[in-house]
PDB file of C-alpha atoms and ligand atoms in Angstrom:
ATOM      1  CA  MET A  15      36.038 -30.295 -11.140  1.00 51.00           C
ATOM      2  CA  LYS A  16      37.013 -32.319  -7.853  1.00 55.00           C
ATOM      3  CA  ARG A  17      34.612 -33.574  -5.461  1.00 56.00           C
ATOM      4  CA  LEU A  18      33.863 -32.632  -2.447  1.00 58.00           C
ATOM      5  CA  THR A  19      34.392 -35.656   0.376  1.00 64.00           C
ATOM      6  CA  ALA A  20      31.601 -35.402   3.165  1.00 61.00           C
ATOM      7  CA  SER A  21      32.803 -33.811   6.100  1.00 67.00           C
ATOM      8  CA  GLY A  22      34.754 -30.948   2.912  1.00 73.00           C
ATOM      9  CA  SER A  23      30.649 -30.775   2.461  1.00 73.00           C
ATOM     10  CA  ALA A  24      29.597 -30.042   5.520  1.00 77.00           C
ATOM     11  CA  ALA A  25      32.345 -27.486   5.983  1.00 84.00           C
ATOM     12  CA  ALA A  26      32.128 -25.904   3.138  1.00 84.00           C
ATOM     13  CA  ALA A  27      27.270 -25.507   4.467  1.00 84.00           C
ATOM     14  CA  THR A  28      28.924 -24.008   7.227  1.00 87.00           C
ATOM     15  CA  ALA A  29      31.061 -21.143   5.543  1.00 90.00           C
ATOM     16  CA  ARG A  30      27.834 -21.239   3.589  1.00 91.00           C
ATOM     17  CA  LEU A  31      25.652 -20.082   6.051  1.00 92.00           C
ATOM     18  CA  VAL A  32      28.119 -17.760   7.859  1.00 94.00           C
ATOM     19  CA  ILE A  33      28.274 -15.838   4.375  1.00 95.00           C
ATOM     20  CA  VAL A  34      25.136 -15.790   4.510  1.00 95.00           C
ATOM     21  CA  ALA A  35      24.180 -14.605   8.127  1.00 96.00           C
ATOM     22  CA  ALA A  36      26.970 -11.342   7.151  1.00 97.00           C
ATOM     23  CA  LEU A  37      25.044 -10.676   4.710  1.00 97.00           C
ATOM     24  CA  CYS A  38      21.651  -9.985   6.288  1.00 97.00           C
ATOM     25  CA  ALA A  39      23.782  -8.666   9.588  1.00 97.00           C
ATOM     26  CA  PHE A  40      24.790  -5.781   7.317  1.00 97.00           C
ATOM     27  CA  GLN A  41      21.394  -5.573   5.448  1.00 97.00           C
ATOM     28  CA  TYR A  42      19.955  -4.967   8.407  1.00 97.00           C
ATOM     29  CA  TRP A  43      22.077  -3.119   9.636  1.00 96.00           C
ATOM     30  CA  LEU A  44      22.556  -0.996   5.838  1.00 96.00           C
ATOM     31  CA  LEU A  45      17.396  -0.841   6.224  1.00 96.00           C
ATOM     32  CA  ALA A  46      18.713   0.569   9.787  1.00 93.00           C
ATOM     33  CA  THR A  47      20.434   3.362   8.412  1.00 90.00           C
ATOM     34  CA  THR A  48      18.336   4.061   5.445  1.00 92.00           C
ATOM     35  CA  ILE A  49      15.248   4.303   7.605  1.00 89.00           C
ATOM     36  CA  GLU A  50      17.221   6.644  10.117  1.00 83.00           C
ATOM     37  CA  SER A  51      17.892   8.754   7.201  1.00 84.00           C
ATOM     38  CA  HIS A  52      14.517   8.635   5.003  1.00 83.00           C
ATOM     39  CA  HIS A  53      12.969  10.023   8.289  1.00 76.00           C
ATOM     40  CA  ALA A  54      16.179  12.517   8.676  1.00 71.00           C
ATOM     41  CA  GLY A  55      14.992  13.954   4.963  1.00 71.00           C
ATOM     42  CA  ASN A  56      17.535  12.441   3.548  1.00 76.00           C
ATOM     43  CA  HIS A  57      16.520  10.384   0.141  1.00 80.00           C
ATOM     44  CA  ARG A  58      19.213  10.482  -2.287  1.00 84.00           C
ATOM     45  CA  ILE A  59      21.186   7.255  -0.180  1.00 90.00           C
ATOM     46  CA  SER A  60      17.870   4.831  -0.399  1.00 91.00           C
ATOM     47  CA  LEU A  61      18.825   4.190  -4.314  1.00 93.00           C
ATOM     48  CA  PHE A  62      21.627   3.283  -3.570  1.00 94.00           C
ATOM     49  CA  THR A  63      21.307   1.131  -0.636  1.00 95.00           C
ATOM     50  CA  PHE A  64      18.334  -0.408  -2.335  1.00 96.00           C
ATOM     51  CA  ILE A  65      21.039  -1.683  -5.122  1.00 96.00           C
ATOM     52  CA  VAL A  66      23.814  -2.685  -2.357  1.00 97.00           C
ATOM     53  CA  SER A  67      20.980  -4.155  -0.548  1.00 97.00           C
ATOM     54  CA  MET A  68      20.082  -6.352  -3.482  1.00 97.00           C
ATOM     55  CA  ILE A  69      22.663  -7.068  -4.717  1.00 97.00           C
ATOM     56  CA  CYS A  70      23.989  -8.599  -0.934  1.00 97.00           C
ATOM     57  CA  PHE A  71      20.909 -10.965  -1.885  1.00 97.00           C
ATOM     58  CA  VAL A  72      21.345 -11.743  -4.745  1.00 97.00           C
ATOM     59  CA  SER A  73      24.705 -12.869  -4.047  1.00 96.00           C
ATOM     60  CA  GLY A  74      23.585 -14.853  -0.937  1.00 96.00           C
ATOM     61  CA  ALA A  75      21.125 -16.788  -3.075  1.00 96.00           C
ATOM     62  CA  ALA A  76      23.810 -17.471  -5.763  1.00 96.00           C
ATOM     63  CA  LEU A  77      26.260 -18.854  -3.616  1.00 94.00           C
ATOM     64  CA  VAL A  78      22.438 -20.896  -1.646  1.00 92.00           C
ATOM     65  CA  VAL A  79      21.901 -22.606  -4.835  1.00 93.00           C
ATOM     66  CA  THR A  80      25.224 -23.984  -6.332  1.00 91.00           C
ATOM     67  CA  GLY A  81      26.182 -24.606  -3.535  1.00 88.00           C
ATOM     68  CA  GLU A  82      23.484 -26.958  -2.620  1.00 85.00           C
ATOM     69  CA  THR A  83      23.385 -28.009  -6.318  1.00 88.00           C
ATOM     70  CA  GLY A  84      27.340 -29.649  -5.849  1.00 82.00           C
ATOM     71  CA  GLU A  85      25.945 -30.911  -2.677  1.00 78.00           C
ATOM     72  CA  LEU A  86      23.034 -32.625  -4.399  1.00 80.00           C
ATOM     73  CA  ALA A  87      25.502 -33.905  -7.515  1.00 80.00           C
ATOM     74  CA  THR A  88      28.963 -34.458  -5.113  1.00 76.00           C
ATOM     75  CA  ARG A  89      26.077 -37.241  -3.046  1.00 74.00           C
ATOM     76  CA  LYS A  90      24.457 -38.470  -6.490  1.00 78.00           C
ATOM     77  CA  ILE A  91      28.233 -39.493  -7.372  1.00 77.00           C
ATOM     78  CA  ALA A  92      28.837 -41.291  -3.849  1.00 72.00           C
ATOM     79  CA  SER A  93      25.397 -42.967  -4.016  1.00 75.00           C
ATOM     80  CA  LYS A  94      26.363 -43.783  -7.463  1.00 77.00           C
ATOM     81  CA  LYS A  95      29.508 -45.735  -6.451  1.00 74.00           C
ATOM     82  CA  GLU A  96      27.736 -46.617  -3.634  1.00 71.00           C
ATOM     83  CA  GLY A  97      25.803 -48.889  -5.366  1.00 71.00           C
ATOM     84  CA  ASN A  98      28.411 -50.164  -7.915  1.00 71.00           C
ATOM     85  CA  GLN A  99      30.357 -51.369  -5.145  1.00 66.00           C
ATOM     86  CA  ASP A 100      27.095 -53.424  -3.952  1.00 62.00           C
ATOM     87  CA  ASP A 101      26.615 -54.979  -7.499  1.00 60.00           C
ATOM     88  CA  GLY A 102      30.233 -55.832  -7.558  1.00 51.00           C
TER      89      GLY A 102
ATOM     90  CA  MET B  25      14.628 -53.563  22.771  1.00 47.00           C
ATOM     91  CA  SER B  26      17.254 -55.619  20.563  1.00 48.00           C
ATOM     92  CA  ASP B  27      16.562 -58.085  17.696  1.00 49.00           C
ATOM     93  CA  GLU B  28      17.555 -61.526  16.254  1.00 47.00           C
ATOM     94  CA  SER B  29      21.286 -60.581  15.164  1.00 45.00           C
ATOM     95  CA  GLY B  30      21.184 -58.548  18.868  1.00 45.00           C
ATOM     96  CA  CYS B  31      21.248 -55.547  17.776  1.00 48.00           C
ATOM     97  CA  VAL B  32      19.444 -53.294  20.109  1.00 55.00           C
ATOM     98  CA  HIS B  33      16.888 -52.085  18.143  1.00 61.00           C
ATOM     99  CA  GLU B  34      15.816 -48.017  19.654  1.00 68.00           C
ATOM    100  CA  LYS B  35      11.228 -48.161  18.984  1.00 72.00           C
ATOM    101  CA  TRP B  36      12.039 -44.086  18.089  1.00 71.00           C
ATOM    102  CA  ARG B  37      14.217 -44.883  15.066  1.00 70.00           C
ATOM    103  CA  GLU B  38      11.675 -45.820  13.571  1.00 72.00           C
ATOM    104  CA  ASP B  39       9.490 -43.298  14.020  1.00 73.00           C
ATOM    105  CA  PHE B  40      12.487 -40.824  13.376  1.00 70.00           C
ATOM    106  CA  PRO B  41      15.261 -42.249  10.768  1.00 70.00           C
ATOM    107  CA  ILE B  42      17.149 -39.792  10.596  1.00 66.00           C
ATOM    108  CA  GLY B  43      21.147 -40.062  11.565  1.00 66.00           C
ATOM    109  CA  LYS B  44      22.524 -37.360  13.405  1.00 64.00           C
ATOM    110  CA  ASP B  45      25.273 -36.318  10.350  1.00 62.00           C
ATOM    111  CA  ALA B  46      22.058 -35.967   8.570  1.00 61.00           C
ATOM    112  CA  ASP B  47      19.904 -34.292  11.136  1.00 61.00           C
ATOM    113  CA  GLU B  48      22.486 -31.729  11.439  1.00 58.00           C
ATOM    114  CA  GLN B  49      23.181 -31.415   7.594  1.00 57.00           C
ATOM    115  CA  ILE B  50      19.186 -30.373   7.016  1.00 59.00           C
ATOM    116  CA  CYS B  51      18.685 -28.073   9.826  1.00 72.00           C
ATOM    117  CA  ARG B  52      21.819 -26.413   8.686  1.00 80.00           C
ATOM    118  CA  ARG B  53      20.154 -26.277   5.403  1.00 81.00           C
ATOM    119  CA  ASP B  54      17.001 -24.947   6.187  1.00 84.00           C
ATOM    120  CA  PHE B  55      18.621 -22.542   8.132  1.00 88.00           C
ATOM    121  CA  ILE B  56      20.528 -21.291   5.273  1.00 91.00           C
ATOM    122  CA  ARG B  57      17.242 -20.671   3.124  1.00 90.00           C
ATOM    123  CA  PHE B  58      15.909 -19.296   5.534  1.00 92.00           C
ATOM    124  CA  LEU B  59      18.344 -16.094   6.171  1.00 94.00           C
ATOM    125  CA  THR B  60      18.386 -16.533   1.921  1.00 95.00           C
ATOM    126  CA  LEU B  61      14.480 -15.062   2.223  1.00 95.00           C
ATOM    127  CA  VAL B  62      14.996 -12.775   5.697  1.00 96.00           C
ATOM    128  CA  SER B  63      17.600 -11.433   3.208  1.00 97.00           C
ATOM    129  CA  GLY B  64      15.702 -11.002   0.615  1.00 97.00           C
ATOM    130  CA  GLY B  65      12.563  -9.717   2.871  1.00 97.00           C
ATOM    131  CA  LEU B  66      15.765  -6.891   3.804  1.00 97.00           C
ATOM    132  CA  ALA B  67      16.399  -6.162   0.667  1.00 97.00           C
ATOM    133  CA  LEU B  68      12.122  -5.728  -0.412  1.00 96.00           C
ATOM    134  CA  GLY B  69      12.429  -3.252   2.667  1.00 96.00           C
ATOM    135  CA  ASN B  70      15.044  -0.984   1.601  1.00 96.00           C
ATOM    136  CA  ALA B  71      12.924  -0.964  -2.224  1.00 96.00           C
ATOM    137  CA  SER B  72       9.855   0.218  -0.379  1.00 95.00           C
ATOM    138  CA  ILE B  73      11.921   2.928   1.009  1.00 94.00           C
ATOM    139  CA  TRP B  74      13.468   3.793  -2.026  1.00 94.00           C
ATOM    140  CA  LEU B  75       9.662   3.381  -3.432  1.00 93.00           C
ATOM    141  CA  LYS B  76       8.533   5.888  -0.893  1.00 88.00           C
ATOM    142  CA  SER B  77      11.720   8.329  -0.989  1.00 86.00           C
ATOM    143  CA  LEU B  78      10.387   8.408  -5.189  1.00 86.00           C
ATOM    144  CA  ARG B  79       6.625  10.113  -3.756  1.00 76.00           C
ATOM    145  CA  PRO B  80       6.503  13.957  -3.840  1.00 65.00           C
ATOM    146  CA  VAL B  81       5.593  14.763  -0.105  1.00 60.00           C
ATOM    147  CA  GLU B  82       4.667  18.490  -0.391  1.00 59.00           C
ATOM    148  CA  GLY B  83       1.696  19.883  -1.925  1.00 59.00           C
ATOM    149  CA  THR B  84      -1.277  22.003  -0.733  1.00 67.00           C
ATOM    150  CA  PHE B  85      -2.720  21.207   2.588  1.00 79.00           C
ATOM    151  CA  ASP B  86      -6.693  20.926   3.205  1.00 82.00           C
ATOM    152  CA  LYS B  87      -8.115  22.649   6.514  1.00 87.00           C
ATOM    153  CA  LEU B  88      -9.302  20.244   8.866  1.00 90.00           C
ATOM    154  CA  GLU B  89     -10.537  21.225  12.608  1.00 91.00           C
ATOM    155  CA  VAL B  90      -8.747  19.398  15.124  1.00 92.00           C
ATOM    156  CA  CYS B  91     -10.789  20.554  17.871  1.00 92.00           C
ATOM    157  CA  LYS B  92     -12.972  22.983  20.157  1.00 92.00           C
ATOM    158  CA  VAL B  93     -10.666  25.722  22.071  1.00 91.00           C
ATOM    159  CA  THR B  94     -12.103  24.077  25.271  1.00 91.00           C
ATOM    160  CA  ASP B  95     -11.508  20.204  24.190  1.00 91.00           C
ATOM    161  CA  LEU B  96      -8.304  20.402  25.585  1.00 91.00           C
ATOM    162  CA  GLU B  97      -6.875  21.920  29.115  1.00 91.00           C
ATOM    163  CA  PRO B  98      -3.639  24.309  29.297  1.00 90.00           C
ATOM    164  CA  GLY B  99      -0.895  20.525  29.517  1.00 89.00           C
ATOM    165  CA  SER B 100      -3.075  18.053  27.828  1.00 91.00           C
ATOM    166  CA  TRP B 101      -3.109  17.484  24.191  1.00 93.00           C
ATOM    167  CA  THR B 102      -4.239  15.242  22.016  1.00 93.00           C
ATOM    168  CA  VAL B 103      -3.841  13.430  18.308  1.00 94.00           C
ATOM    169  CA  PHE B 104      -5.485  14.123  14.879  1.00 93.00           C
ATOM    170  CA  GLN B 105      -4.863  12.955  11.959  1.00 92.00           C
ATOM    171  CA  TYR B 106      -2.957  15.298   9.110  1.00 88.00           C
ATOM    172  CA  PRO B 107      -2.370  16.198   6.357  1.00 85.00           C
ATOM    173  CA  ASP B 108      -3.304  12.662   5.164  1.00 84.00           C
ATOM    174  CA  ALA B 109      -5.802   9.751   7.796  1.00 85.00           C
ATOM    175  CA  LYS B 110      -2.391   7.943   7.036  1.00 84.00           C
ATOM    176  CA  THR B 111       0.057  10.735   9.500  1.00 88.00           C
ATOM    177  CA  PRO B 112      -0.575  11.134  13.113  1.00 92.00           C
ATOM    178  CA  SER B 113      -0.208  14.519  14.433  1.00 94.00           C
ATOM    179  CA  ILE B 114      -0.061  15.620  18.085  1.00 95.00           C
ATOM    180  CA  LEU B 115      -1.995  19.141  19.477  1.00 94.00           C
ATOM    181  CA  ILE B 116      -0.667  20.078  22.747  1.00 95.00           C
ATOM    182  CA  ARG B 117      -2.190  23.227  24.777  1.00 93.00           C
ATOM    183  CA  ARG B 118       0.758  24.628  26.521  1.00 91.00           C
ATOM    184  CA  GLU B 119       0.998  25.160  30.453  1.00 88.00           C
ATOM    185  CA  SER B 120       0.570  29.343  29.199  1.00 89.00           C
ATOM    186  CA  GLY B 121      -2.177  28.244  26.912  1.00 90.00           C
ATOM    187  CA  GLU B 122      -1.086  28.460  23.326  1.00 92.00           C
ATOM    188  CA  PHE B 123      -1.341  25.914  20.695  1.00 94.00           C
ATOM    189  CA  VAL B 124       1.523  23.484  18.543  1.00 94.00           C
ATOM    190  CA  ALA B 125       0.870  21.158  16.645  1.00 95.00           C
ATOM    191  CA  PHE B 126       3.549  18.510  15.239  1.00 94.00           C
ATOM    192  CA  HIS B 127       4.210  14.868  13.069  1.00 93.00           C
ATOM    193  CA  GLN B 128       3.437  12.482  16.246  1.00 93.00           C
ATOM    194  CA  LYS B 129       6.718  10.561  14.244  1.00 91.00           C
ATOM    195  CA  CYS B 130       9.833  10.721  15.401  1.00 92.00           C
ATOM    196  CA  PRO B 131      12.211  11.571  12.862  1.00 87.00           C
ATOM    197  CA  HIS B 132      14.950   8.931  14.578  1.00 87.00           C
ATOM    198  CA  LEU B 133      12.673   5.314  13.623  1.00 85.00           C
ATOM    199  CA  ALA B 134       9.427   7.173  13.435  1.00 87.00           C
ATOM    200  CA  CYS B 135       8.187   5.665  17.406  1.00 92.00           C
ATOM    201  CA  PRO B 136       5.187   7.924  18.012  1.00 94.00           C
ATOM    202  CA  VAL B 137       6.535  11.264  20.217  1.00 95.00           C
ATOM    203  CA  SER B 138       4.202  12.599  23.272  1.00 93.00           C
ATOM    204  CA  TYR B 139       4.200  15.455  25.364  1.00 94.00           C
ATOM    205  CA  GLU B 140       5.414  15.496  28.678  1.00 90.00           C
ATOM    206  CA  ARG B 141       6.103  18.679  31.480  1.00 85.00           C
ATOM    207  CA  SER B 142       7.716  18.008  34.476  1.00 73.00           C
ATOM    208  CA  ALA B 143       6.160  17.233  37.616  1.00 67.00           C
ATOM    209  CA  ASP B 144       6.101  21.202  38.645  1.00 63.00           C
ATOM    210  CA  GLY B 145       4.298  21.966  35.502  1.00 58.00           C
ATOM    211  CA  ARG B 146       8.097  24.432  34.688  1.00 63.00           C
ATOM    212  CA  GLY B 147       9.331  22.341  31.747  1.00 84.00           C
ATOM    213  CA  GLU B 148       7.815  21.510  28.606  1.00 90.00           C
ATOM    214  CA  GLN B 149       9.031  18.784  25.899  1.00 91.00           C
ATOM    215  CA  ILE B 150       7.969  16.055  23.745  1.00 93.00           C
ATOM    216  CA  SER B 151       9.439  12.955  23.701  1.00 93.00           C
ATOM    217  CA  CYS B 152      10.312   9.883  22.098  1.00 94.00           C
ATOM    218  CA  HIS B 153      10.293   7.158  24.308  1.00 92.00           C
ATOM    219  CA  CYS B 154      11.652   4.319  22.223  1.00 92.00           C
ATOM    220  CA  HIS B 155      15.365   5.779  22.663  1.00 92.00           C
ATOM    221  CA  ASN B 156      14.462   8.556  24.944  1.00 91.00           C
ATOM    222  CA  GLY B 157      14.861  10.943  22.011  1.00 92.00           C
ATOM    223  CA  LYS B 158      13.536  14.909  22.967  1.00 92.00           C
ATOM    224  CA  PHE B 159      12.571  17.676  21.464  1.00 93.00           C
ATOM    225  CA  ASP B 160      11.684  21.707  21.792  1.00 92.00           C
ATOM    226  CA  ILE B 161       8.176  22.068  22.113  1.00 92.00           C
ATOM    227  CA  ASN B 162       8.720  25.369  20.455  1.00 91.00           C
ATOM    228  CA  ASN B 163      10.367  24.517  17.028  1.00 90.00           C
ATOM    229  CA  GLY B 164      10.127  20.485  17.623  1.00 91.00           C
ATOM    230  CA  GLN B 165      14.170  20.817  17.409  1.00 91.00           C
ATOM    231  CA  GLY B 166      15.585  17.533  18.851  1.00 91.00           C
ATOM    232  CA  VAL B 167      17.229  18.468  22.117  1.00 91.00           C
ATOM    233  CA  ALA B 168      18.454  14.816  23.364  1.00 90.00           C
ATOM    234  CA  GLY B 169      19.174  11.604  22.344  1.00 90.00           C
ATOM    235  CA  PRO B 170      19.499  10.718  18.479  1.00 88.00           C
ATOM    236  CA  PRO B 171      16.877  13.536  17.339  1.00 86.00           C
ATOM    237  CA  ARG B 172      19.488  15.715  17.735  1.00 84.00           C
ATOM    238  CA  GLU B 173      21.366  14.829  15.137  1.00 79.00           C
ATOM    239  CA  LEU B 174      18.387  14.835  12.739  1.00 77.00           C
ATOM    240  CA  ARG B 175      15.682  16.437  11.262  1.00 80.00           C
ATOM    241  CA  PRO B 176      13.142  18.174  13.680  1.00 88.00           C
ATOM    242  CA  LEU B 177       9.445  17.066  13.853  1.00 90.00           C
ATOM    243  CA  ARG B 178       7.498  18.547  11.613  1.00 89.00           C
ATOM    244  CA  MET B 179       4.941  21.423  12.740  1.00 91.00           C
ATOM    245  CA  VAL B 180       1.804  21.378  11.684  1.00 92.00           C
ATOM    246  CA  LEU B 181       0.637  24.946  11.388  1.00 92.00           C
ATOM    247  CA  LEU B 182      -2.938  26.313  13.373  1.00 93.00           C
ATOM    248  CA  ASP B 183      -5.430  28.887  12.976  1.00 92.00           C
ATOM    249  CA  ILE B 184      -7.792  29.436  15.768  1.00 92.00           C
ATOM    250  CA  GLU B 185     -11.255  30.662  14.859  1.00 91.00           C
ATOM    251  CA  ASN B 186     -14.515  30.651  16.552  1.00 89.00           C
ATOM    252  CA  ASP B 187     -13.292  29.178  19.637  1.00 90.00           C
ATOM    253  CA  ARG B 188     -11.757  26.162  16.926  1.00 93.00           C
ATOM    254  CA  VAL B 189      -8.470  25.051  16.661  1.00 94.00           C
ATOM    255  CA  PHE B 190      -7.624  24.194  12.646  1.00 94.00           C
ATOM    256  CA  ALA B 191      -5.085  23.047  11.301  1.00 93.00           C
ATOM    257  CA  THR B 192      -3.911  24.798   7.666  1.00 90.00           C
ATOM    258  CA  GLY B 193      -0.760  23.118   6.487  1.00 87.00           C
ATOM    259  CA  LEU B 194       3.099  22.398   6.958  1.00 86.00           C
ATOM    260  CA  ALA B 195       5.727  24.643   8.137  1.00 83.00           C
ATOM    261  CA  ASP B 196       9.034  24.174   6.633  1.00 69.00           C
ATOM    262  CA  PHE B 197      12.363  22.633   8.535  1.00 54.00           C
ATOM    263  CA  GLY B 198      12.994  24.898  11.283  1.00 45.00           C
ATOM    264  CA  GLY B 199       9.523  25.894  12.274  1.00 44.00           C
ATOM    265  CA  LYS B 200       8.992  29.120   9.805  1.00 43.00           C
ATOM    266  CA  SER B 201       6.054  28.374   7.194  1.00 42.00           C
TER     267      SER B 201
HETATM  268  S1  FES C 324      12.724   5.981  17.381  1.00 64.00           S
HETATM  269 FE1  FES C 324      12.544   8.084  18.586  1.00 64.00          FE
HETATM  270  S2  FES C 324      14.144   7.980  19.384  1.00 64.00           S
HETATM  271 FE2  FES C 324      14.393   6.623  18.002  1.00 64.00          FE
END
């Protein structure tokens, strides 16, 4: 797999941030709509909105975890390289 | 301050030895984690509403004494809990002396509603101050603001016996028992 450069990984982190923030905004809207319809006596959509909200959470969390794991690996490789250069 | 090599040595760098790039990186990563937590919280909120919607709401209702007829002047109101201790309801004594009662939770976003009358005492309505919702005092139907599109306020059925006001049940939506 191709490893990202420092600026590339910063851009990837920003992209992750934007996606997770957008998911949060969508989930917020979903929750407000569900509460409203719950109070209006419409209980049919609550299971559907719960599932959609859960999917948003799981995909956001997966994005964060994979992104951070990848970043960590990149940093480890970079520090190994630096170590080798110092030895040389 | 400068060290032997002639480099400027700022004291604060010792206390905060993080470079600008690393600093921004840490903030961003923490913020993403925080947002992920928020996202989990929002999903939990949806879960709790779904669980709530599974709970049956109808049932048999007890008869509850709310107050004496003389406790409320015409044009005044009070709050009581009905049908359970977690559900606030309002008892209104209208200008005409008639008693009416409704659940206090606004069907929009659950703010508490209150009784309102105009200065000349002729117009009476129930208001929700969160988004300026208004309800018809006769049947709880939303007449202005977001509640117009929603279910009306749930009406509490009342009975007056021996100068006492009793809550006896809940009307179906639309104000009929
Ligand atoms: S909560 Fe009552 S009008 Fe919005």
